[in-house]
Coordinates of C-alpha atoms (C1' of nucleotides) in Angstrom, one line a residue:
Chain A
X1 CA 179.2 85.0 81.8
X2 CA 181.6 87.8 82.6
X3 CA 181.4 89.0 86.1
X4 CA 181.3 92.7 86.2
X5 CA 182.5 94.6 89.3
X6 CA 181.7 98.2 89.8
X7 CA 182.6 100.7 92.5
X8 CA 179.3 101.9 94.1
X9 CA 179.5 105.3 95.6
X10 CA 176.6 104.4 97.9
X11 CA 178.6 101.7 99.7
X12 CA 182.1 103.0 98.8
X13 CA 183.1 99.6 97.7
X14 CA 183.7 97.6 94.6
X15 CA 180.8 95.2 94.2
X16 CA 179.7 92.4 91.9
X17 CA 177.2 93.9 89.5
X18 CA 173.9 92.0 89.5
X19 CA 171.2 93.5 87.3
X20 CA 167.7 93.7 88.7
X21 CA 166.5 92.2 85.4
X22 CA 169.3 90.7 83.1
X23 CA 166.9 91.1 80.1
X24 CA 166.9 94.8 80.6
X25 CA 169.9 96.4 82.3
X26 CA 169.0 100.0 83.0
X27 CA 171.4 102.9 83.3
X28 CA 170.7 106.6 83.7
X29 CA 173.4 109.3 83.3
X30 CA 173.0 113.0 84.0
X31 CA 173.4 114.8 80.7
X32 CA 174.2 118.4 79.9
X33 CA 172.4 121.7 80.4
X34 CA 172.2 122.9 76.9
X35 CA 173.2 126.5 76.8
X36 CA 176.7 126.3 75.2
X37 CA 179.3 124.0 73.6
X38 CA 180.3 121.1 75.9
X39 CA 183.6 121.8 77.5
X40 CA 186.2 119.1 78.0
X41 CA 185.1 118.3 81.5
X42 CA 181.5 117.6 80.2
X43 CA 183.0 115.0 77.9
X44 CA 184.6 112.8 80.5
X45 CA 181.4 111.1 81.9
X46 CA 180.2 110.7 78.3
X47 CA 183.3 108.7 77.4
X48 CA 183.4 106.8 80.7
X49 CA 179.8 105.7 80.6
X50 CA 180.0 105.0 76.9
X51 CA 182.6 102.3 77.8
X52 CA 180.3 100.9 80.5
X53 CA 177.4 100.9 77.9
X54 CA 179.6 99.0 75.5
X55 CA 180.6 96.5 78.2
X56 CA 177.0 95.9 79.3
X57 CA 175.9 95.4 75.7
X58 CA 178.6 92.9 75.2
X59 CA 177.9 91.0 78.4
X60 CA 174.1 91.1 78.4
X61 CA 173.4 91.6 74.7
X62 CA 172.9 94.8 72.8
X63 CA 169.1 94.5 73.0
X64 CA 169.1 94.0 76.8
X65 CA 170.5 97.3 77.9
X66 CA 168.7 100.6 78.2
X67 CA 170.8 103.7 78.5
X68 CA 169.1 107.1 79.2
X69 CA 170.9 110.4 79.2
X70 CA 168.9 113.5 79.5
X71 CA 169.1 117.0 78.2
X72 CA 168.4 119.8 80.6
X73 CA 166.7 122.3 78.4
X74 CA 165.1 124.5 81.1
X75 CA 167.6 126.3 83.3
X76 CA 168.5 129.8 84.3
X77 CA 171.7 129.7 82.4
X78 CA 169.7 129.1 79.2
X79 CA 167.4 132.0 80.1
X80 CA 170.3 134.2 80.7
X81 CA 171.8 133.4 77.3
X82 CA 168.5 134.0 75.6
X83 CA 168.2 137.4 77.3
X84 CA 171.7 138.3 76.5
X85 CA 171.6 137.3 72.8
X86 CA 168.0 138.0 72.0
X87 CA 167.5 134.5 70.6
X88 CA 164.7 132.2 71.5
X89 CA 165.2 129.6 74.1
X90 CA 164.1 126.8 71.7
X91 CA 166.6 128.0 69.1
X92 CA 169.5 127.9 71.6
X93 CA 168.6 124.5 73.1
X94 CA 168.1 122.9 69.7
X95 CA 171.4 124.2 68.3
X96 CA 173.3 123.2 71.5
X97 CA 171.8 119.7 71.4
X98 CA 173.0 119.3 67.8
X99 CA 176.5 120.5 68.7
X100 CA 176.6 118.2 71.7
X101 CA 175.7 115.1 69.7
X102 CA 178.2 116.1 67.0
X103 CA 181.0 116.7 69.4
X104 CA 180.3 113.5 71.5
X105 CA 180.0 111.5 68.3
X106 CA 183.5 112.7 67.4
X107 CA 184.7 111.2 70.6
X108 CA 183.4 107.8 69.5
X109 CA 180.5 107.8 72.0
X110 CA 177.5 105.8 71.0
X111 CA 174.2 107.6 71.4
X112 CA 172.0 106.4 74.4
X113 CA 168.8 104.6 73.7
X114 CA 166.8 107.6 75.1
X115 CA 167.8 111.2 75.3
X116 CA 164.8 112.8 76.9
X117 CA 164.5 116.6 77.1
X118 CA 163.3 118.0 80.5
X119 CA 160.7 120.2 78.9
X120 CA 158.9 117.1 77.5
X121 CA 158.4 115.8 81.0
X122 CA 157.0 118.8 82.9
X123 CA 153.7 117.0 83.4
X124 CA 155.5 114.1 85.0
X125 CA 157.4 116.5 87.3
X126 CA 154.3 118.3 88.4
X127 CA 152.6 115.0 89.2
X128 CA 155.6 113.9 91.2
X129 CA 155.7 117.1 93.1
X130 CA 152.0 116.8 93.9
X131 CA 152.6 113.3 95.1
X132 CA 155.5 114.5 97.4
X133 CA 153.2 117.2 98.9
X134 CA 150.5 114.6 99.5
X135 CA 152.9 112.3 101.2
X136 CA 154.2 115.1 103.4
X137 CA 157.6 115.4 101.9
X138 CA 157.2 118.7 100.3
X139 CA 155.4 122.0 100.9
X140 CA 154.4 125.1 99.0
X141 CA 155.7 128.4 100.4
X142 CA 156.3 131.8 98.9
X143 CA 155.3 130.7 95.4
X144 CA 157.8 127.9 95.6
X145 CA 157.5 124.3 96.3
X146 CA 160.2 122.9 98.5
X147 CA 161.4 119.4 99.5
X148 CA 161.5 119.0 103.3
X149 CA 164.8 117.3 104.0
X150 CA 163.6 116.5 107.6
X151 CA 161.0 114.2 106.2
X152 CA 163.5 111.8 104.7
X153 CA 165.8 110.3 107.4
X154 CA 168.3 109.0 104.9
X155 CA 169.0 112.4 103.4
X156 CA 172.8 112.7 103.0
X157 CA 173.5 109.0 102.9
X158 CA 175.0 108.9 99.4
X159 CA 177.5 111.7 100.0
X160 CA 178.2 110.7 103.6
X161 CA 176.9 113.8 105.4
X162 CA 174.2 114.7 107.7
X163 CA 171.8 117.7 107.6
X164 CA 173.4 118.9 110.8
X165 CA 176.9 118.8 109.4
X166 CA 175.9 120.8 106.4
X167 CA 174.1 123.4 108.3
X168 CA 177.2 123.8 110.4
X169 CA 179.0 124.6 107.2
X170 CA 176.4 127.3 106.8
X171 CA 176.8 127.7 103.1
X172 CA 173.2 127.3 102.2
X173 CA 170.9 129.8 100.6
X174 CA 169.0 131.7 103.2
X175 CA 165.4 131.9 102.3
X176 CA 162.7 132.9 104.8
X177 CA 160.2 130.5 103.4
X178 CA 162.3 127.4 104.0
X179 CA 161.5 125.3 107.0
X180 CA 165.0 123.9 107.0
X181 CA 167.8 125.8 105.4
X182 CA 168.7 122.6 103.5
X183 CA 165.3 122.3 101.9
X184 CA 165.6 122.6 98.1
X185 CA 163.4 123.8 95.4
X186 CA 161.1 121.5 93.4
X187 CA 159.2 124.3 91.7
X188 CA 159.7 128.0 91.4
X189 CA 157.6 130.8 90.0
X190 CA 158.3 132.4 86.6
X191 CA 157.9 136.0 85.7
X192 CA 156.2 136.7 82.3
X193 CA 159.6 137.0 80.5
X194 CA 160.7 133.5 81.6
X195 CA 159.6 130.1 80.4
X196 CA 156.9 128.8 82.6
X197 CA 154.2 126.1 82.8
X198 CA 150.8 126.2 84.5
X199 CA 150.8 124.3 87.7
X200 CA 148.7 124.0 90.9
X201 CA 151.2 126.6 92.4
X202 CA 150.8 129.1 89.5
X203 CA 152.9 129.6 86.4
X204 CA 156.4 128.4 87.0
X205 CA 159.3 126.1 86.2
X206 CA 160.9 123.1 87.8
X207 CA 163.9 123.1 90.1
X208 CA 166.9 121.4 88.7
X209 CA 166.8 118.1 90.5
X210 CA 163.2 117.0 89.9
X211 CA 163.7 116.4 86.1
X212 CA 166.0 113.5 86.6
X213 CA 163.8 111.9 89.1
X214 CA 160.8 112.2 86.8
X215 CA 162.5 111.1 83.7
X216 CA 164.2 108.1 85.3
X217 CA 160.8 107.1 86.7
X218 CA 159.1 107.4 83.3
X219 CA 161.7 105.7 81.3
X220 CA 163.3 103.2 83.7
X221 CA 160.9 102.7 86.6
X222 CA 161.1 103.1 90.3
X223 CA 164.1 100.8 90.5
X224 CA 166.9 100.5 88.1
X225 CA 170.5 99.4 88.0
X226 CA 173.0 102.2 87.5
X227 CA 173.0 106.0 87.9
X228 CA 176.0 107.9 86.8
X229 CA 177.6 111.3 86.5
X230 CA 180.5 113.5 87.7
X231 CA 181.5 113.3 91.3
X232 CA 180.5 116.9 91.8
X233 CA 176.9 115.9 91.2
X234 CA 176.9 113.5 94.1
X235 CA 175.9 116.4 96.3
X236 CA 173.5 118.0 96.0
X237 CA 172.1 116.8 92.8
X238 CA 172.1 113.1 93.3
X239 CA 171.3 113.3 96.9
X240 CA 168.2 115.3 96.1
X241 CA 167.2 112.9 93.3
X242 CA 167.3 110.1 95.8
X243 CA 165.2 112.0 98.3
X244 CA 162.6 112.9 95.7
X245 CA 162.4 109.5 94.1
X246 CA 162.5 107.3 97.2
X247 CA 159.9 109.5 98.9
X248 CA 157.6 109.6 95.9
X249 CA 158.1 105.9 95.2
X250 CA 158.9 104.1 98.4
X251 CA 158.1 100.8 96.7
X252 CA 161.3 101.3 94.6
X253 CA 164.9 101.5 95.4
X254 CA 165.8 104.1 92.7
X255 CA 169.3 103.3 91.5
X256 CA 171.1 100.3 92.9
X257 CA 174.6 101.3 91.9
X258 CA 175.9 104.9 91.9
X259 CA 178.9 105.6 89.8
X260 CA 180.8 108.9 89.7
X261 CA 183.8 109.9 87.6
X262 CA 186.4 112.2 89.1
X263 CA 187.1 115.7 87.8
X264 CA 189.3 116.9 85.0
X265 CA 192.3 119.0 85.3
X266 CA 194.2 120.9 82.6
X267 CA 197.9 120.9 82.9
X268 CA 197.5 120.2 86.6
X269 CA 195.0 122.9 87.3
X270 CA 191.3 123.0 87.5
X271 CA 189.8 124.1 84.2
X272 CA 188.4 127.6 84.6
X273 CA 187.8 130.6 82.5
X274 CA 189.8 132.8 84.8
X275 CA 192.9 130.7 84.5
X276 CA 192.6 130.8 80.7
X277 CA 192.7 127.0 80.4
X278 CA 189.1 126.6 79.6
X279 CA 188.2 125.1 76.3
X280 CA 185.5 123.1 74.6
X281 CA 185.7 119.8 72.8
X282 CA 185.0 121.7 69.6
X283 CA 188.0 123.9 70.3
X284 CA 190.3 120.8 70.4
X285 CA 188.7 119.3 67.3
X286 CA 189.1 122.5 65.4
X287 CA 192.8 122.5 66.4
X288 CA 193.1 119.3 64.5
X289 CA 193.2 117.0 67.5
X290 CA 191.1 114.0 66.4
X291 CA 188.2 113.0 68.7
X292 CA 189.8 109.6 69.1
X293 CA 192.9 111.1 70.6
X294 CA 190.7 112.9 73.2
X295 CA 189.0 109.6 73.8
X296 CA 192.3 107.8 74.3
X297 CA 193.6 110.4 76.7
X298 CA 190.4 110.1 78.8
X299 CA 190.7 106.4 78.9
X300 CA 194.3 106.4 79.9
X301 CA 193.3 107.3 83.4
X302 CA 190.9 105.4 85.6
X303 CA 187.5 107.1 85.8
X304 CA 187.7 107.4 89.6
X305 CA 190.9 109.4 89.5
X306 CA 191.4 113.0 88.6
X307 CA 192.4 113.2 84.9
X308 CA 194.9 115.7 83.8
X309 CA 194.6 116.9 80.2
X310 CA 198.0 117.8 78.9
X311 CA 199.4 118.6 75.5
X312 CA 202.0 115.9 76.1
X313 CA 199.4 113.2 76.7
X314 CA 197.5 114.2 73.6
X315 CA 200.7 113.9 71.6
X316 CA 201.4 110.5 73.1
X317 CA 197.9 109.3 72.4
X318 CA 198.1 110.6 68.9
X319 CA 201.3 108.7 68.3
X320 CA 199.8 105.4 69.6
X321 CA 196.6 105.8 67.5
X322 CA 198.7 106.5 64.4
X323 CA 200.6 103.4 65.1
X324 CA 197.4 101.4 65.4
X325 CA 196.1 102.9 62.2
X326 CA 199.3 102.2 60.4
X327 CA 199.4 98.6 61.5
X328 CA 195.8 98.0 60.4
X329 CA 195.7 100.2 57.4
X330 CA 195.0 97.4 54.8
X331 CA 192.7 95.3 57.0
X332 CA 189.0 95.2 57.1
X333 CA 187.0 95.0 60.4
X334 CA 185.6 91.6 61.2
X335 CA 181.8 91.6 61.0
X336 CA 180.3 92.0 64.5
X337 CA 178.5 88.7 64.2
X338 CA 181.8 86.9 64.0
X339 CA 183.8 89.0 66.5
X340 CA 184.5 88.2 70.1
X341 CA 186.5 90.7 72.1
X342 CA 189.8 89.7 73.6
X343 CA 189.0 88.0 77.0
X344 CA 191.8 89.9 78.9
X345 CA 190.4 93.1 77.6
X346 CA 186.9 92.3 78.7
X347 CA 188.2 91.2 82.0
X348 CA 190.0 94.6 82.4
X349 CA 186.8 96.5 81.7
X350 CA 184.7 94.2 83.9
X351 CA 187.0 95.2 86.7
X352 CA 185.4 98.5 87.5
X353 CA 186.2 99.8 84.0
X354 CA 189.9 99.5 84.1
X355 CA 190.2 101.2 80.7
X356 CA 193.9 101.8 81.1
X357 CA 194.6 98.1 81.3
X358 CA 192.2 97.5 78.4
X359 CA 194.3 100.0 76.3
X360 CA 197.5 98.2 77.4
X361 CA 196.0 95.0 76.2
X362 CA 195.2 96.4 72.8
X363 CA 198.8 97.6 72.6
X364 CA 199.9 94.0 73.2
X365 CA 197.8 92.9 70.2
X366 CA 200.0 94.9 67.8
X367 CA 201.6 91.7 66.6
X368 CA 198.1 90.5 65.6
X369 CA 196.8 93.4 63.5
X370 CA 193.4 91.9 62.8
X371 CA 192.8 91.5 66.5
X372 CA 194.1 94.9 67.2
X373 CA 191.7 96.4 64.7
X374 CA 188.7 94.6 66.0
X375 CA 189.4 95.1 69.6
X376 CA 190.3 98.7 69.2
X377 CA 187.0 99.2 67.4
X378 CA 185.2 97.4 70.3
X379 CA 186.6 100.2 72.5
X380 CA 185.4 102.9 70.1
X381 CA 188.7 103.5 68.3
X382 CA 189.8 103.1 64.7
X383 CA 186.3 103.9 63.5
X384 CA 185.7 104.2 59.8
X385 CA 185.6 107.9 60.1
X386 CA 188.9 108.1 61.9
X387 CA 190.6 105.7 59.5
X388 CA 189.4 107.6 56.5
X389 CA 190.1 111.1 57.9
X390 CA 193.7 110.0 58.4
X391 CA 194.1 108.3 55.1
X392 CA 194.7 109.7 51.6
X393 CA 191.2 109.0 50.5
X394 CA 189.8 110.9 53.5
X395 CA 191.7 114.0 52.9
X396 CA 189.3 115.0 50.2
X397 CA 186.3 114.5 52.5
X398 CA 187.6 116.8 55.1
X399 CA 186.7 119.7 52.8
X400 CA 189.3 122.3 53.5
X401 CA 191.9 120.9 51.1
X402 CA 190.0 119.1 48.4
X403 CA 192.4 117.1 46.4
X404 CA 190.6 114.2 44.8
X405 CA 193.7 113.3 42.8
X406 CA 196.1 113.2 45.8
X407 CA 195.9 109.4 46.0
X408 CA 197.0 109.1 42.4
X409 CA 199.5 111.8 42.9
X410 CA 201.0 110.0 45.9
X411 CA 201.4 106.7 44.0
X412 CA 203.0 108.4 41.0
X413 CA 205.4 110.2 43.4
X414 CA 206.1 106.9 45.1
X415 CA 206.9 105.4 41.7
X416 CA 209.1 108.4 40.9
X417 CA 211.0 108.1 44.1
X418 CA 211.4 104.4 43.6
X419 CA 212.9 104.9 40.1
X420 CA 215.3 107.6 41.3
X421 CA 216.4 105.3 44.1
X422 CA 217.0 102.4 41.7
X423 CA 219.2 104.6 39.6
X424 CA 221.0 106.0 42.7
X425 CA 221.7 102.5 43.9
X426 CA 223.8 102.0 40.8
X427 CA 225.4 105.4 40.6
X428 CA 225.8 105.9 44.4
X429 CA 224.7 109.4 43.9
X430 CA 221.7 109.9 46.2
X431 CA 221.3 113.7 45.9
X432 CA 218.1 113.6 43.8
X433 CA 216.6 110.9 46.0
X434 CA 217.3 112.9 49.1
X435 CA 215.9 116.1 47.6
X436 CA 212.6 114.5 46.7
X437 CA 212.4 112.7 50.0
X438 CA 213.0 115.9 51.9
X439 CA 210.2 117.6 50.0
X440 CA 207.8 114.8 50.7
X441 CA 208.7 114.9 54.4
X442 CA 208.1 118.6 54.4
X443 CA 204.6 118.0 53.0
X444 CA 203.9 115.8 56.0
X445 CA 204.3 112.5 54.3
X446 CA 206.0 109.5 56.0
X447 CA 208.5 107.9 53.6
X448 CA 209.1 104.2 54.0
X449 CA 211.8 102.7 51.8
X450 CA 212.5 99.1 52.0
X451 CA 213.9 96.4 49.7
X452 CA 210.4 95.9 48.4
X453 CA 210.0 99.4 47.3
X454 CA 208.7 102.8 48.4
X455 CA 205.6 103.6 50.4
X456 CA 204.2 107.0 51.0
X457 CA 201.9 107.5 53.9
X458 CA 200.3 110.9 54.6
X459 CA 200.7 111.8 58.3
X460 CA 198.6 114.2 60.4
X461 CA 200.3 117.3 59.0
X462 CA 199.9 116.3 55.4
X463 CA 199.6 119.3 53.2
X464 CA 198.7 118.4 49.6
X465 CA 199.5 121.9 48.4
X466 CA 203.2 121.2 49.0
X467 CA 203.1 118.4 46.5
X468 CA 202.6 120.9 43.7
X469 CA 205.4 120.8 41.2
X470 CA 207.1 117.7 42.6
Chain B
rG1 C1' 184.8 123.7 110.1
rG2 C1' 182.4 119.0 107.8
rC3 C1' 182.8 115.1 103.8
rG4 C1' 185.6 112.6 100.1
rG5 C1' 189.9 111.4 96.9
rG6 C1' 195.1 111.3 95.9
rU7 C1' 200.8 111.0 96.5
rU8 C1' 204.4 104.8 92.1
rG9 C1' 210.5 105.1 88.0
rG10 C1' 212.5 111.0 83.2
rC11 C1' 206.9 111.3 81.9
rG12 C1' 202.0 109.0 81.8
rG13 C1' 199.8 105.2 84.5
rA14 C1' 198.0 99.9 86.3
rG15 C1' 197.7 95.3 88.9
rA16 C1' 199.2 92.2 92.7
rG17 C1' 201.2 90.7 100.3
rG18 C1' 206.5 87.5 98.0
rU19 C1' 207.5 86.4 90.9
rU20 C1' 208.6 91.5 84.0
rA21 C1' 203.1 95.8 84.3
rC22 C1' 202.3 98.4 79.9
rG23 C1' 203.0 102.8 76.9
rC24 C1' 206.2 107.2 75.8
rA25 C1' 211.0 109.1 76.2
rG26 C1' 216.3 107.4 76.9
rC27 C1' 220.2 103.9 75.9
rG28 C1' 222.3 99.4 73.0
rG29 C1' 221.5 96.3 68.8
rA30 C1' 219.1 94.3 64.0
rU31 C1' 217.5 96.4 59.5
rU32 C1' 218.4 100.8 56.0
rG33 C1' 222.5 104.1 50.6
rC34 C1' 221.1 107.7 54.9
rA35 C1' 216.5 107.8 57.3
rA36 C1' 211.6 106.5 58.7
rA37 C1' 208.8 102.5 60.1
rU38 C1' 209.4 97.8 62.3
rC39 C1' 211.7 94.1 65.5
rC40 C1' 215.1 92.5 69.7
rG41 C1' 217.4 93.9 74.3
rU42 C1' 217.9 97.3 78.6
rG43 C1' 218.3 100.9 83.3
rU44 C1' 215.6 104.0 86.7
rA45 C1' 210.0 103.3 91.3
rG46 C1' 206.5 103.3 95.1
rA47 C1' 205.8 111.0 99.8
rC48 C1' 207.4 110.5 105.1
rC49 C1' 207.1 107.9 110.1
rG50 C1' 205.4 103.8 112.7
rG51 C1' 202.6 98.9 113.1
rU52 C1' 201.0 93.9 111.5
rU53 C1' 203.8 89.9 108.8
rC54 C1' 208.8 85.2 107.6
rG55 C1' 208.2 89.2 103.9
rA56 C1' 204.6 95.5 102.1
rU57 C1' 205.0 99.7 97.2
rU58 C1' 200.4 96.5 98.1
rC59 C1' 197.0 95.7 104.8
rC60 C1' 196.5 99.2 109.5
rG61 C1' 197.6 103.9 112.1
rG62 C1' 199.8 108.7 112.0
rU63 C1' 202.4 113.0 109.5
rA64 C1' 203.2 116.2 105.3
rC65 C1' 201.7 117.9 100.8
rC66 C1' 198.0 118.2 96.7
rC67 C1' 193.0 118.1 94.9
rG68 C1' 187.6 117.9 94.8
rC69 C1' 182.7 118.7 97.1
rC70 C1' 179.9 121.4 100.9
rU71 C1' 177.2 127.6 96.1
rC72 C1' 175.7 126.8 89.4
rC73 C1' 179.0 122.9 87.7
rA74 C1' 180.5 116.6 84.5

RNA sequence: GGCGGGUUGGCGGAGAGGUUACGCAGCGGAUUGCAAAUCCGUGUAGACCGGUUCGAUUCCGGUACCCGCCUCCA
């Protein structure tokens, strides 16, 4: 069996991964707060943990992995959006979830086995909070329920800080009802215009962190294997999750391995609205950048390093993928039951998700197109959708430039070019040939002429309208 | 102030204490009516200063610079 090594934030070391139960490898990844389109940074953990999911399914069997990624559908940002637009919260969250799944699907990410919504687990959260109060780890005050960080000696262990250090930094919310300034909210009161649920502490809503603790407990149990997310979540979110879960369920260890992806930069700078370099996955897709190109750019960089999104990298990735597509154009994927991924590729992934090496390995397979195709698909590339969308047949399915006959048109144009060329070979007058070729190039078509004949391959900028009259 | 990460050739970006990374771009060649595509070949590294070592870009320490977190954030 493949030995998987993963970097564990908890120990700050790369460790051999040993599942608690090999028949059910369990992974929880923090999902989005659904108030708007996912921005590019939101997509990085999705792609990173999608690769881990694929690796785990390969090593342990697809039926022996459980992947949970939540939707945070109760949050003040959602409330603000509802107030601002006049739309209902349910409407906003339902639409945003749909967008999210569409956009992440475009990036080649498999859907997790469970995608729980926080609002479906309010009861479990309330029960957990009651339990924490009963065990002396939480207290009600000022209409809120707070977690008492002083009641958990290991608070701060994951992110390598102590309560004293953080108070010295003094960047904590001052609230008179807090026993310790670092105490964080488990439950807070809701006014009538805000979403709320009846609870022993009055009508209110959960704090941010408790949902992940409750849903992980419900779906994966008190101990599970991997918990993932962006590095910015390590503190406070994950630290607080650990405190809640380990205090409520001291019999369990919560997550064994903690994995965090580094942040995303855009052209060397942090993505922010004020810098004007803020954009969503959908923005890029709408610009005509295929989701697989975004996926490739993400996987070029190791997940524990900051990843810089640049137009240059996108162009490079696009070029590589077009090459892969071109080499494998006439091939059919091997049925999964008969496919085994390349050992060197699996070894790269098993080494703390060295996706860059895995991609390099696929590139080496260019001389074996069938292997290239199958292994690229194993990594989530060269999907049917991508191959179609970038082939003649697919042009018609993209909708905006419906040209059902473009395939026939191309083959007749290829024939015409071939005939002209045959004549020109005799006459040595290539003017007509060059004229037609130039027009085809202008329409975004790659012209391949060889001794065997002429091949026309539509490129990414293919514009069928320009073929009119040729 | 506290915690953490980074600095590799023109660009992106890995592994490994001593042997070619790889890709892109460049250059040379094959092929081509000219191209494209493809194939072959090829140059350029390891922020700085010390230490350990027979030998370090790779281990250890320091310096400089960059970045993230500590407040909602993937």
